[in-house]
XYZ file of C-alpha atoms in Angstrom:
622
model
C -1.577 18.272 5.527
C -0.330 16.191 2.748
C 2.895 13.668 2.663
C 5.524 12.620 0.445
C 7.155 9.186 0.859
C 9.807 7.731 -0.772
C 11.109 3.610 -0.847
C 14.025 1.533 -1.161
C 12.714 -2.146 -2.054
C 13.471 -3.084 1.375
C 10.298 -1.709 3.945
C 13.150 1.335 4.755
C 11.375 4.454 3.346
C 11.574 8.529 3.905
C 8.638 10.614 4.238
C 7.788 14.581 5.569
C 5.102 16.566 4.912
C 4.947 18.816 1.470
C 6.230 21.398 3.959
C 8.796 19.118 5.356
C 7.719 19.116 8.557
C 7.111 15.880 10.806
C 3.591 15.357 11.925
C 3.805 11.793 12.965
C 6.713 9.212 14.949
C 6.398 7.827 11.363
C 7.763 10.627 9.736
C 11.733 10.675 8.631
C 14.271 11.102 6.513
C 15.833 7.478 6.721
C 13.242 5.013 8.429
C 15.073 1.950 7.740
C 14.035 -1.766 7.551
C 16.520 -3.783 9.735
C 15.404 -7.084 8.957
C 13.421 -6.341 5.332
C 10.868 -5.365 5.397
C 9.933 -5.560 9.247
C 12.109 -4.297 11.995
C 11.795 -0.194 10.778
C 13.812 1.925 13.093
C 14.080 6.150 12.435
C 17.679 7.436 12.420
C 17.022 10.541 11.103
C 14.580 12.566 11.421
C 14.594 15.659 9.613
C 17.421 18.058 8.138
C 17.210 21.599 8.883
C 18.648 24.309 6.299
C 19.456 27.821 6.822
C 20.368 30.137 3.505
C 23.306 32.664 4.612
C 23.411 35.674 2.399
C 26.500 37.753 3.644
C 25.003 39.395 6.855
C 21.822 37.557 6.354
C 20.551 34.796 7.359
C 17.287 32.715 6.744
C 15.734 29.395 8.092
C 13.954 27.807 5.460
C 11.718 26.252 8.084
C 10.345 30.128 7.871
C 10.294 30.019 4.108
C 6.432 28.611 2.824
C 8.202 26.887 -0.071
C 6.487 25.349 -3.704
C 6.170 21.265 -2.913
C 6.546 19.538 -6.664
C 6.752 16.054 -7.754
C 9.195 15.318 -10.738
C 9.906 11.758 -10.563
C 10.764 12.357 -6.821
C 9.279 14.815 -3.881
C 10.753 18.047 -4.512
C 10.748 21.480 -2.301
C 11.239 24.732 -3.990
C 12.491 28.155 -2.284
C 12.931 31.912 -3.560
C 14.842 33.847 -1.551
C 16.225 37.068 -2.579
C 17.161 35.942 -6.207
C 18.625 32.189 -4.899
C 16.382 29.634 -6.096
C 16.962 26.568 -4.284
C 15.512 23.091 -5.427
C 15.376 20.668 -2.351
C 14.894 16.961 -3.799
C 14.790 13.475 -1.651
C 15.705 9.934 -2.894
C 16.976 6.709 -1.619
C 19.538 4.403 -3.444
C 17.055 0.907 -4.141
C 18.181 -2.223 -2.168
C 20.642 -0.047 0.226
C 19.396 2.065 3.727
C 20.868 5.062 2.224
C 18.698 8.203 2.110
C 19.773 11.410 0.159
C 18.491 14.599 -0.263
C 19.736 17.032 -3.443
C 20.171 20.689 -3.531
C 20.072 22.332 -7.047
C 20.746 25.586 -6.522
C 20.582 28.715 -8.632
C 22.349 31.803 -7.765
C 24.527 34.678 -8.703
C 26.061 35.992 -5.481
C 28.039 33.909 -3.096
C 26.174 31.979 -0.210
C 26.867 29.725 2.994
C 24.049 26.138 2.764
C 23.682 25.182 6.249
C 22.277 21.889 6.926
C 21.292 20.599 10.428
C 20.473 16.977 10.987
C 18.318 16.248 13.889
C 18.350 12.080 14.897
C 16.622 9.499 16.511
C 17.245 5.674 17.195
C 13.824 4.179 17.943
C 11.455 1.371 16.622
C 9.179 3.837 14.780
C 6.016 2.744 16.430
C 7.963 4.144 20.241
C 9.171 7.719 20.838
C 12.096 8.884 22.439
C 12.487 10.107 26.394
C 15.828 11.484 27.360
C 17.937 9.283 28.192
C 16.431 6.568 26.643
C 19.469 6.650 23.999
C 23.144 8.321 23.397
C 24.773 8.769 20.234
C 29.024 8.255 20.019
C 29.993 10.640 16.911
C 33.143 10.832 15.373
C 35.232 12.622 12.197
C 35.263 11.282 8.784
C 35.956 12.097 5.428
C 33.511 15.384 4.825
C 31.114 14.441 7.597
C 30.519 11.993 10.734
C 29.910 8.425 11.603
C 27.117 8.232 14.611
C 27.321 5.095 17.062
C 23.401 5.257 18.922
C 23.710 3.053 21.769
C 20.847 1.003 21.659
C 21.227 -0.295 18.092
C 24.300 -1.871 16.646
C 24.014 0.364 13.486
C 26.698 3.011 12.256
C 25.395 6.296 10.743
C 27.382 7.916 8.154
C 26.345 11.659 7.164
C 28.255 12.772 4.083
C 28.561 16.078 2.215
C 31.390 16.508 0.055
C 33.445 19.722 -0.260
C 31.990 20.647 3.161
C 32.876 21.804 6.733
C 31.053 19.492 9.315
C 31.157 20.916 13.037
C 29.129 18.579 15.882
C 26.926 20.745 17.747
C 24.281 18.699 19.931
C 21.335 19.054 21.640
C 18.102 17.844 22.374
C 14.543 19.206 20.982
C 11.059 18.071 22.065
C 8.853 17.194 19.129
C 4.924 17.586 19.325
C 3.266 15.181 16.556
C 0.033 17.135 15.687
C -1.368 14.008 13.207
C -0.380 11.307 16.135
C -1.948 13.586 18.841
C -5.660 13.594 16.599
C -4.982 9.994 16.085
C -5.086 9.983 19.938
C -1.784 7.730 19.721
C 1.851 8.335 21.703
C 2.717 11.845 20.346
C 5.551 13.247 22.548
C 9.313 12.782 21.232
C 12.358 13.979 21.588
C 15.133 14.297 19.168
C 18.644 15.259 18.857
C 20.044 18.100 16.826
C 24.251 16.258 16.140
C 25.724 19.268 14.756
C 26.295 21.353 11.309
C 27.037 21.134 8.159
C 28.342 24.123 6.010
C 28.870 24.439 2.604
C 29.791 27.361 0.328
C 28.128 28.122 -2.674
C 29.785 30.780 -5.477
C 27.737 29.538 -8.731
C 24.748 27.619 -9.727
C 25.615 23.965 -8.429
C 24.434 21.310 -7.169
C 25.298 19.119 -3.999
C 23.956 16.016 -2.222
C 23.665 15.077 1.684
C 24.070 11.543 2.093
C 22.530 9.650 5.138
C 23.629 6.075 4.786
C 24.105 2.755 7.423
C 26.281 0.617 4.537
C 29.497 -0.063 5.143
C 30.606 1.170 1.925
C 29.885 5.367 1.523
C 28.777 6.393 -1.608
C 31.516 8.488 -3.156
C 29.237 9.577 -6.027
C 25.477 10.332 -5.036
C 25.196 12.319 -8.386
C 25.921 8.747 -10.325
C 23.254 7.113 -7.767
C 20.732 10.295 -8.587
C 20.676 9.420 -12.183
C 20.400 5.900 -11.725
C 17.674 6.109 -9.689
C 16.111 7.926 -12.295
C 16.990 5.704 -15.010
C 15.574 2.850 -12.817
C 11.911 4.482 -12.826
C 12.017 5.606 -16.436
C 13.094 1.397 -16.952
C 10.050 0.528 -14.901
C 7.775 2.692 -17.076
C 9.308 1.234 -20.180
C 8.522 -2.261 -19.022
C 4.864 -1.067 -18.395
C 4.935 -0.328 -21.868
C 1.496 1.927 -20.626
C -0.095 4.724 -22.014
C 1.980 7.980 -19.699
C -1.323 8.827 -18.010
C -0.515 5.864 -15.921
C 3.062 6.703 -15.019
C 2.546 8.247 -11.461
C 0.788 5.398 -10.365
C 3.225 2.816 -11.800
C 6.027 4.758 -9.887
C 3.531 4.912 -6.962
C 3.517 0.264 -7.243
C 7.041 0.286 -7.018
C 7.149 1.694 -3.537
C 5.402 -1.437 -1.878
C 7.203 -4.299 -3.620
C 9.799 -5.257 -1.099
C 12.984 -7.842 -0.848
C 12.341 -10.832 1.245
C 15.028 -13.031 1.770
C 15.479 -14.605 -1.695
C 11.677 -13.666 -2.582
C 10.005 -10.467 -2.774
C 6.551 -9.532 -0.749
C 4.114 -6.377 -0.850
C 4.037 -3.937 2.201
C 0.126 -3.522 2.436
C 0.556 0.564 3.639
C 2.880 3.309 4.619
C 4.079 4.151 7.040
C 2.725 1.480 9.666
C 1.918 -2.008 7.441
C 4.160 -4.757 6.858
C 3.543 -7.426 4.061
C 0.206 -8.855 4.852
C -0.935 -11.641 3.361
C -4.665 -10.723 2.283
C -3.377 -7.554 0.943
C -0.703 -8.299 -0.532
C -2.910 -11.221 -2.822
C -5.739 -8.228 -3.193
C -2.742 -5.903 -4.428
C -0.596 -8.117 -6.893
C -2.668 -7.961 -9.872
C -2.076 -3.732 -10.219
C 1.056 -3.624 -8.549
C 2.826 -6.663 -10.896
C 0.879 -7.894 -13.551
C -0.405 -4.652 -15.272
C 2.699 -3.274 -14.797
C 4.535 -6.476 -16.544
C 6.884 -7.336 -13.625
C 5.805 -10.761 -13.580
C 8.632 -12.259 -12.093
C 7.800 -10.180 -8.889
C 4.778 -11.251 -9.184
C 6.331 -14.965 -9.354
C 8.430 -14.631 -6.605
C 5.262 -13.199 -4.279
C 3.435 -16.131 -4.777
C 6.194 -18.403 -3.768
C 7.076 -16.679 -0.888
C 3.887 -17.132 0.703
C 3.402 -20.709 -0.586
C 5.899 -21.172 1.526
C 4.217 -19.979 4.726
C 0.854 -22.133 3.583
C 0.205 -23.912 6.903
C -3.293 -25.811 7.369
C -4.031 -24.311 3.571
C -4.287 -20.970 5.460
C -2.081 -18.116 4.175
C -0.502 -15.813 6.546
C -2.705 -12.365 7.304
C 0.163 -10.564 8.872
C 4.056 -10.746 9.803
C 4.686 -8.585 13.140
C 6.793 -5.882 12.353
C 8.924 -6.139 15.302
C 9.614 -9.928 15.039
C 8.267 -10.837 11.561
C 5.805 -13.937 13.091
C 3.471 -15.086 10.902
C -0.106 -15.149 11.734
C -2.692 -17.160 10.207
C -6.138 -14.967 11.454
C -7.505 -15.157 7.724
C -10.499 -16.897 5.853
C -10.372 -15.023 2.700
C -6.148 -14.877 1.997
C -6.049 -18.109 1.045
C -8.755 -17.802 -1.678
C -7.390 -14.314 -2.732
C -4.325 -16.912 -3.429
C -6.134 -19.149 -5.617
C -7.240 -16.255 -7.713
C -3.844 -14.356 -7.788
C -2.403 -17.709 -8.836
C -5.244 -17.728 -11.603
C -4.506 -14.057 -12.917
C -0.900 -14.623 -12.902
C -1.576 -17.394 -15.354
C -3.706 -15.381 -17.386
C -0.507 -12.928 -18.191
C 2.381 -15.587 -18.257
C 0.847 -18.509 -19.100
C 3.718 -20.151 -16.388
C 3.193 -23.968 -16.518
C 5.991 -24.487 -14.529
C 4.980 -22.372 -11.965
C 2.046 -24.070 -11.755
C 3.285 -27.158 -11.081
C 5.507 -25.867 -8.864
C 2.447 -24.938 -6.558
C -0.065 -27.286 -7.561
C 0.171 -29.287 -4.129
C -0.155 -25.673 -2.180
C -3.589 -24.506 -4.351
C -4.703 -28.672 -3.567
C -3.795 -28.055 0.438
C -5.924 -25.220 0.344
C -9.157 -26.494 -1.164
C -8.962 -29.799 0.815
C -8.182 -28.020 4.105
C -11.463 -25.644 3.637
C -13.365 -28.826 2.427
C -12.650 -30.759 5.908
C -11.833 -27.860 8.108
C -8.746 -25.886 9.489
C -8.024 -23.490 12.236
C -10.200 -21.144 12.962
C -13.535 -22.635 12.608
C -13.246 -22.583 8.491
C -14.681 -25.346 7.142
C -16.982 -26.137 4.082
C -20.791 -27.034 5.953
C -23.458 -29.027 4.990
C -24.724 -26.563 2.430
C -21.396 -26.717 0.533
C -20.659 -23.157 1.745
C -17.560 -21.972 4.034
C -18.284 -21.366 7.679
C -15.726 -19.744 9.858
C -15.086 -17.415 13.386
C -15.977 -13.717 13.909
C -13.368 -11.630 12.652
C -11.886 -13.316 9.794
C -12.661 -11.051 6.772
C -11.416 -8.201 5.632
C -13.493 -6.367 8.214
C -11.591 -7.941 11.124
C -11.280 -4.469 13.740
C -11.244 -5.571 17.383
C -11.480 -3.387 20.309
C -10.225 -5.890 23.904
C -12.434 -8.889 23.394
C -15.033 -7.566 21.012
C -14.723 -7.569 16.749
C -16.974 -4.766 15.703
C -17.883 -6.304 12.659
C -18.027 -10.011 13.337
C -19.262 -11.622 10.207
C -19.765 -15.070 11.169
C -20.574 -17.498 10.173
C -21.055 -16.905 6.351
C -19.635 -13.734 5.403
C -20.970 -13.091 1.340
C -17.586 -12.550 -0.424
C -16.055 -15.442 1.092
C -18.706 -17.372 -0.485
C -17.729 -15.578 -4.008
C -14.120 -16.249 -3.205
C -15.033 -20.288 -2.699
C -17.274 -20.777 -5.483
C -14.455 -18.724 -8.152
C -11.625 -20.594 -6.252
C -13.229 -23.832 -7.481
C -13.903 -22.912 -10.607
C -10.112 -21.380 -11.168
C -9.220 -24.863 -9.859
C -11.445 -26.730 -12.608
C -10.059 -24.748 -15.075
C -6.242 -24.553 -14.122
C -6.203 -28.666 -13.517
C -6.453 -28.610 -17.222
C -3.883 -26.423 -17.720
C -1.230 -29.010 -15.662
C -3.226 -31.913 -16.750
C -4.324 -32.637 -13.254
C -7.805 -34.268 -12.553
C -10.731 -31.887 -12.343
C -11.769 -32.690 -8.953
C -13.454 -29.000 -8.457
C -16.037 -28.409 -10.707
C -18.876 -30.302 -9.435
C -18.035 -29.164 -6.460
C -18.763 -25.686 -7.511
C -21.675 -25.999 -8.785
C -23.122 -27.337 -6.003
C -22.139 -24.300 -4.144
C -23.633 -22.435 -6.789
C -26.974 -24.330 -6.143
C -27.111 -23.682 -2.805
C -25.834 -20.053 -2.372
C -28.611 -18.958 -4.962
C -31.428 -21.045 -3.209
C -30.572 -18.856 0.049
C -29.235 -15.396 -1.347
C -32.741 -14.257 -2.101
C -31.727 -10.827 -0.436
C -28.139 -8.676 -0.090
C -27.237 -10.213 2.575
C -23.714 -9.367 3.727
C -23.396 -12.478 5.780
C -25.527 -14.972 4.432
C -26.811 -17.588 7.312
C -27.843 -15.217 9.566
C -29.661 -12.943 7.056
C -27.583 -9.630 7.602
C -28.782 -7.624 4.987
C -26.718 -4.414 6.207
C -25.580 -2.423 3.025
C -22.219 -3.276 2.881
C -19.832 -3.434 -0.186
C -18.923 -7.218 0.440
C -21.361 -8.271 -1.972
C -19.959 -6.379 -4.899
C -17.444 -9.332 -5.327
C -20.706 -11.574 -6.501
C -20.182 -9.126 -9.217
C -16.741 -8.859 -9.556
C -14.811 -11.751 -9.792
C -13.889 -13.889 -12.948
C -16.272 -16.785 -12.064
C -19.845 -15.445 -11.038
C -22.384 -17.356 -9.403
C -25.264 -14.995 -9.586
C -27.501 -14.231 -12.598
C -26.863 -11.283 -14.591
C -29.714 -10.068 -13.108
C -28.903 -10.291 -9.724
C -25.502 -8.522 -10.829
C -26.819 -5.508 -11.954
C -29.013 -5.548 -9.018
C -26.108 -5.292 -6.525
C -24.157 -2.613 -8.682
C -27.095 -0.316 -8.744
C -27.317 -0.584 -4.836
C -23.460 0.135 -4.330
C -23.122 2.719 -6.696
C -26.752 4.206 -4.948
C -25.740 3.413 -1.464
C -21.925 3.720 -0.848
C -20.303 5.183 -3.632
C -18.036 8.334 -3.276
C -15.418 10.367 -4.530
C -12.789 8.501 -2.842
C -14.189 4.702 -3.246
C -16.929 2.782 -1.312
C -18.302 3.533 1.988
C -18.244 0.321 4.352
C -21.746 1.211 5.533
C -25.055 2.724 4.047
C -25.391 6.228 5.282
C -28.896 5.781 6.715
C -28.016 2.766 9.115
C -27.593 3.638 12.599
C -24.816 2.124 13.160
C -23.067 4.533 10.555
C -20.029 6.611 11.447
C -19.251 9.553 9.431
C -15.818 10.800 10.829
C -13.097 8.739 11.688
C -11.326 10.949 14.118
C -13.662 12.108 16.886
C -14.210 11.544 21.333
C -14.656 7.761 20.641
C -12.525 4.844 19.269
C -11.764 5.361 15.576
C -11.983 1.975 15.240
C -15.427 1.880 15.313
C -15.597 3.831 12.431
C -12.664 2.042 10.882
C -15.752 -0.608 9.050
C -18.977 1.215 9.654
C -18.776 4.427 7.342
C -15.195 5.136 6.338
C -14.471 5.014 2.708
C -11.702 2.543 1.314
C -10.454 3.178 -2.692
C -9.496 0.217 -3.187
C -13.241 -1.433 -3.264
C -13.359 1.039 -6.492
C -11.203 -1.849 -8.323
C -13.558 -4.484 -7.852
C -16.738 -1.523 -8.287
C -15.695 -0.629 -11.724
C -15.075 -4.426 -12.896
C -18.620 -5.135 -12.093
C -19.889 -2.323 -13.458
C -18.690 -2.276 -16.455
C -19.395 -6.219 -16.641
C -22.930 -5.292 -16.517
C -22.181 -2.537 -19.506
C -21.252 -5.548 -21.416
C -18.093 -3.994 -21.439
C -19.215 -0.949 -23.987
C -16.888 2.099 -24.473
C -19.681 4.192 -23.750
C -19.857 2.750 -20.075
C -16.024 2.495 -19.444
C -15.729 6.593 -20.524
C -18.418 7.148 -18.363
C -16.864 4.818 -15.598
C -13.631 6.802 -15.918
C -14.975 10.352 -15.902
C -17.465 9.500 -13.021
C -15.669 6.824 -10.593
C -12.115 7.669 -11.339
C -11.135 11.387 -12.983
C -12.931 13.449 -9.973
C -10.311 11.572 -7.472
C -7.237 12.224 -9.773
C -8.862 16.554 -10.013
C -8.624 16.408 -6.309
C -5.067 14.816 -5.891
C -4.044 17.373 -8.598
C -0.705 17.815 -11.077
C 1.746 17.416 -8.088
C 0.115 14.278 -7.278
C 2.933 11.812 -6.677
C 0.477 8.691 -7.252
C -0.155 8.378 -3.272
C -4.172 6.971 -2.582
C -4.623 7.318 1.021
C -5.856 3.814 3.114
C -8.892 5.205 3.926
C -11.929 8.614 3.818
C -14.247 9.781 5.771
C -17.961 9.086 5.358
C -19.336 12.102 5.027
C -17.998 15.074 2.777
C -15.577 16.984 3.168
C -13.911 13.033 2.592
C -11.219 13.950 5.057
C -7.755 11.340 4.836
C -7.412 8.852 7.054
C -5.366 6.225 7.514
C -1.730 5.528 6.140
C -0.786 8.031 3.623
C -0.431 5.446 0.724
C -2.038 2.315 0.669
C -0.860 -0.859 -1.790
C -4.272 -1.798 -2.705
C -5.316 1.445 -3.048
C -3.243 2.124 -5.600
C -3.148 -1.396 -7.353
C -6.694 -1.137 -7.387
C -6.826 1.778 -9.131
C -4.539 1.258 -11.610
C -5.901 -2.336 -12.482
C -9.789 -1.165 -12.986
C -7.973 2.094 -15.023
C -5.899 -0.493 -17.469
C -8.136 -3.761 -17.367
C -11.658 -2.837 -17.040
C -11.721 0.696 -18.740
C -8.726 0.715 -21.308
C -9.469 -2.820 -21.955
C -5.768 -3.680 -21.645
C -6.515 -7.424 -20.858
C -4.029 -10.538 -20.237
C -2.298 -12.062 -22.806
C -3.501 -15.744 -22.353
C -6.601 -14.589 -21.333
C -8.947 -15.940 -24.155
C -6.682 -19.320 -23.551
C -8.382 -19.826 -19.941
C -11.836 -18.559 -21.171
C -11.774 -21.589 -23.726
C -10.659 -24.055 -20.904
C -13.063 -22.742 -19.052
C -16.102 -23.496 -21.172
C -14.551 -26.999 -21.695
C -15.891 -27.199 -18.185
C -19.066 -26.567 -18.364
């Protein structure tokens, strides 16, 4: 069953099904971020409505209603001539969750809205008496004091009669249940809400935890809408692009004084390797390069050992550091950033961080990484992308040699030769690289996917040979590898992790055995279509005739399944094997930046500004 989500800038977020049901522990109508963006905790949890037609009365949980997506998630009813128009938002930068009701009618009517509650971490559920809620009178609603939380709920609906009616109701998660995770809940229904209706109108119920209530949610509608319409503006993109623009916006999150990317919805906090693989799509094409500035920063400032932080705990926000390939993703991300902005100062600003990283690889850091004998990186089991563990064991371990971190290293160096240039720092990288180049080509004489030990599993690693900006491989050897992938592992949905004819290959994620098995050996990730399309069209020579075909082959049959009430959502991950079931969080970052980056760089062309700039520095190099 599909989802809808919508964001705040702060990790707190609301999200039902197109039906407006909840499926998961995820699933609410105000999941908000108590220390952004970690900490989420689910105060509400749904709002039920009943239409009261003199004698008559209906539950619109009995209603199939029309979902639509106009800027925000919308839920349309008929009902004996009233048309009612059920729309969710939240205010950005404040835990304050609002759902409209445009309603169209000619005979007189009763709206009456039920809240039903939580307070929980949203990865627990709820047992009685694991929590009691204090309520009391306000102002066209009710302030609720849960007792394990020192948080204030204010529900608000103007012109209204409010009567507390509570009880408890035990809620079966169907998606959490397949996912064979904690699926049993309990929630409490806090009372009532009635308002009349004589006219068409329109009225707002306000869930909020700031101090301050807003007294005018209609004024906070349209600037919410104003905000996304200023977002596309700043684009300044073609309008086929607008849902997935409005789609980046939901994972770019407030960070202390910085901002940060939350790698997935509804589980993910800001993650360091996906948040580097994401800000290119999410920021740059989109033109918000100061977010994009203030991203980088932020995690400069976690740099420890030249290692970049993989993940922040949601529930305490601790850094860890379980990462070969963020760091390098850095390097680059600090390279495309300068190929849009052209940011000198920035630059220098984090000059010492990009040197830290480089020399700590070079002479080894935590974690086993360290540049060997050969000139290539070496590090533990686990480390890449494909880092799934089940107790003691990584399922795809990867050591030593893993292919894309050697692609990483070898176009880290050479964004390194080229940016000391820029900052008129000494080029102490280039040599370097091309001594890596030597000695990756003398070994990679197959596709391996890890490179000492001669894995030659089909695997889309090796597509970033391909891919990046600085290539180490032949032109030959290019096409060679985008042939295989697109042979081997392309989909629909993206790139299958494993060839379909190894044994090893899972085809379902969901099934009587650990999903996470399957979570690297078969299930399809979109984002690897970024990187897919870049090389491919490379190896076009970048004709038009290859970037239509890209687009009507690797992109347009994915947007014809999502279809016109597609709110810009690309799902973490597919099944293997067709039907292409969704997996995974409902919206992914780098699924969508992905996306949207191969749509705008690699097949409309839409390139950096300073881009030729770097390209001339660049062959000052060599």
């Amino acid at each position: 069953m599909r989802e809808w989500i919508v964001t705040n800038g702060l990790g707190s977020y609301a999200s039902l099904t197109h039906s407006t049901t909840n499926t998961r522990k995820f699933h609410g109508l105000l999941v908000a971020s108590l220390e952004p963006p970690a900490k989420r905790w689910v105060f509400v949890t749904n709002v039920y409505d009943k239409l009261r037609i003199e004698d008559r009365t209906y539950d619109l949980r009995n209603i199939k209603g029309k979902f639509v997506f106009e800027t925000f998630p919308s839920v349309i009813y008929d009902i004996e001539d009233v048309h009612i128009k059920k729309t969710f938002f939240m205010e950005h930068g404040k835990n304050t969750s609002v759902v409209k009701y445009g309603i169209i009618t000619e005979k007189p009517l009763v709206m009456i809205h039920n809240p039903v509650l939580n307070s929980r971490h949203f990865y627990d559920t709820t047992k009685p008496g694991n929590v009691s809620f204090k309520q009391d009178a306000i102002d066209d609603g009710a302030c609720v004091k849960p007792s394990n939380v020192n948080k204030e709920l204010k529900m608000i609906l103007h012109d209204s009669l409010y009567e507390p009616d509570e009880y408890w109701e035990e809620f079966y998660y169907e998606t959490d249940h397949e996912r064979n995770d904690s699926w049993l809940d309990h929630n409490l229904h806090i009372g009532d809400f009635y308002k009349e209706v004589k006219s068409p109108s329109e009225h707002y119920l306000v869930f909020t935890l700031e101090d301050e209530v807003d007294s005018k949610p209609l004024a906070t509608y349209a600037g919410e809408v104003q905000r996304k319409k200023n977002l596309l503006e700043q684009g300044a993109l073609n309008q086929k692009f607008e849902k997935l623009i409005l789609s980046a916006d939901n994972f770019i999150v407030k960070k202390g004084d910085e901002k940060s990317i939350i790698a997935g919805y509804h589980w993910f906090g800001d993650w360091g390797r996906d948040t580097l693989i994401s800000l290119p799509g999410l920021t740059l094409v989109t033109k918000r390069y100061d977010d994009a500035r203030k991203i980088l920063l932020n995690f400069a400032r976690y740099c420890k050992k030249g290692l970049i932080p993989n993940t922040f705990i949601d529930r305490d926000s601790t850094p860890t550091y379980n990462t070969v390939d963020a760091s390098l993703w850095y390097i680059d991300r600090v390279y495309q950033y300068m190929k849009y902005t052209n940011d000198k100062e920035f630059l220098q600003k984090i000059w010492n961080t990009l040197q830290s990283i480089i020399e700590n690889y070079r002479i080894g850091t935590d974690y086993g990484i360290h540049m060997d004998k050969d000139f290539l990186i070496n590090h533990w089991p686990g480390l890449t992308w494909m880092d799934v563990k089940i107790g003691d064991n990584y399922i795809t371990p990867r050591s030593n040699k893993a292919v894309e971190i050697q692609a990483l290293w070898y176009n880290a160096l050479m964004a390194m030769s080229t940016l000391s240039k820029t900052c008129g720092k000494p080029d102490n990288y280039y040599y370097l690289a091309e001594l890596v180049k030597e000695n990756f080509n003398h070994q990679y004489d197959k596709q391996y996917d890890v490179v000492d030990t001669k894995d030659w599993s089909c695997r889309p690693n090796k597509i970033f040979l391909a891919s990046l900006d600085f290539s180490m491989i032949s032109k030959e050897k290019e096409k060679w590898i985008v042939d295989d992938v697109e042979n081997r592992l392309l989909t629909i949905f993206g790139l299958r992790t494993l060839c379909a004819d190894d044994s090893r290959y899972m085809g379902s994620y969901i099934g009587n055995f650990n999903k996470d098995l399957a979570y690297h050996n078969g299930c399809v990730w979109t984002w690897l279509l970024g990187p897919f399309i870049k090389a491919f069209v490379k190896t076009k020579n970048h004709e038009r005739t290859w970037r239509e075909y890209a687009y009507q082959n690797f992109l347009k049959p994915m947007f014809d399944v999502f279809g016109e009430n597609w709110d810009g959502s690309i799902y973490e991950i597919f099944d293997g094997d067709p039907p292409f079931v969704p997996q995974g969080c409902i919206t992914q970052a780098w699924s969508v930046a992905e996306t949207l980056r191969a749509w705008a760089e690699d097949i409309e062309q839409i390139r950096p500004k300073y881009e030729d700039n770097f390209f001339l520095l660049h062959e000052i190099s060599v």
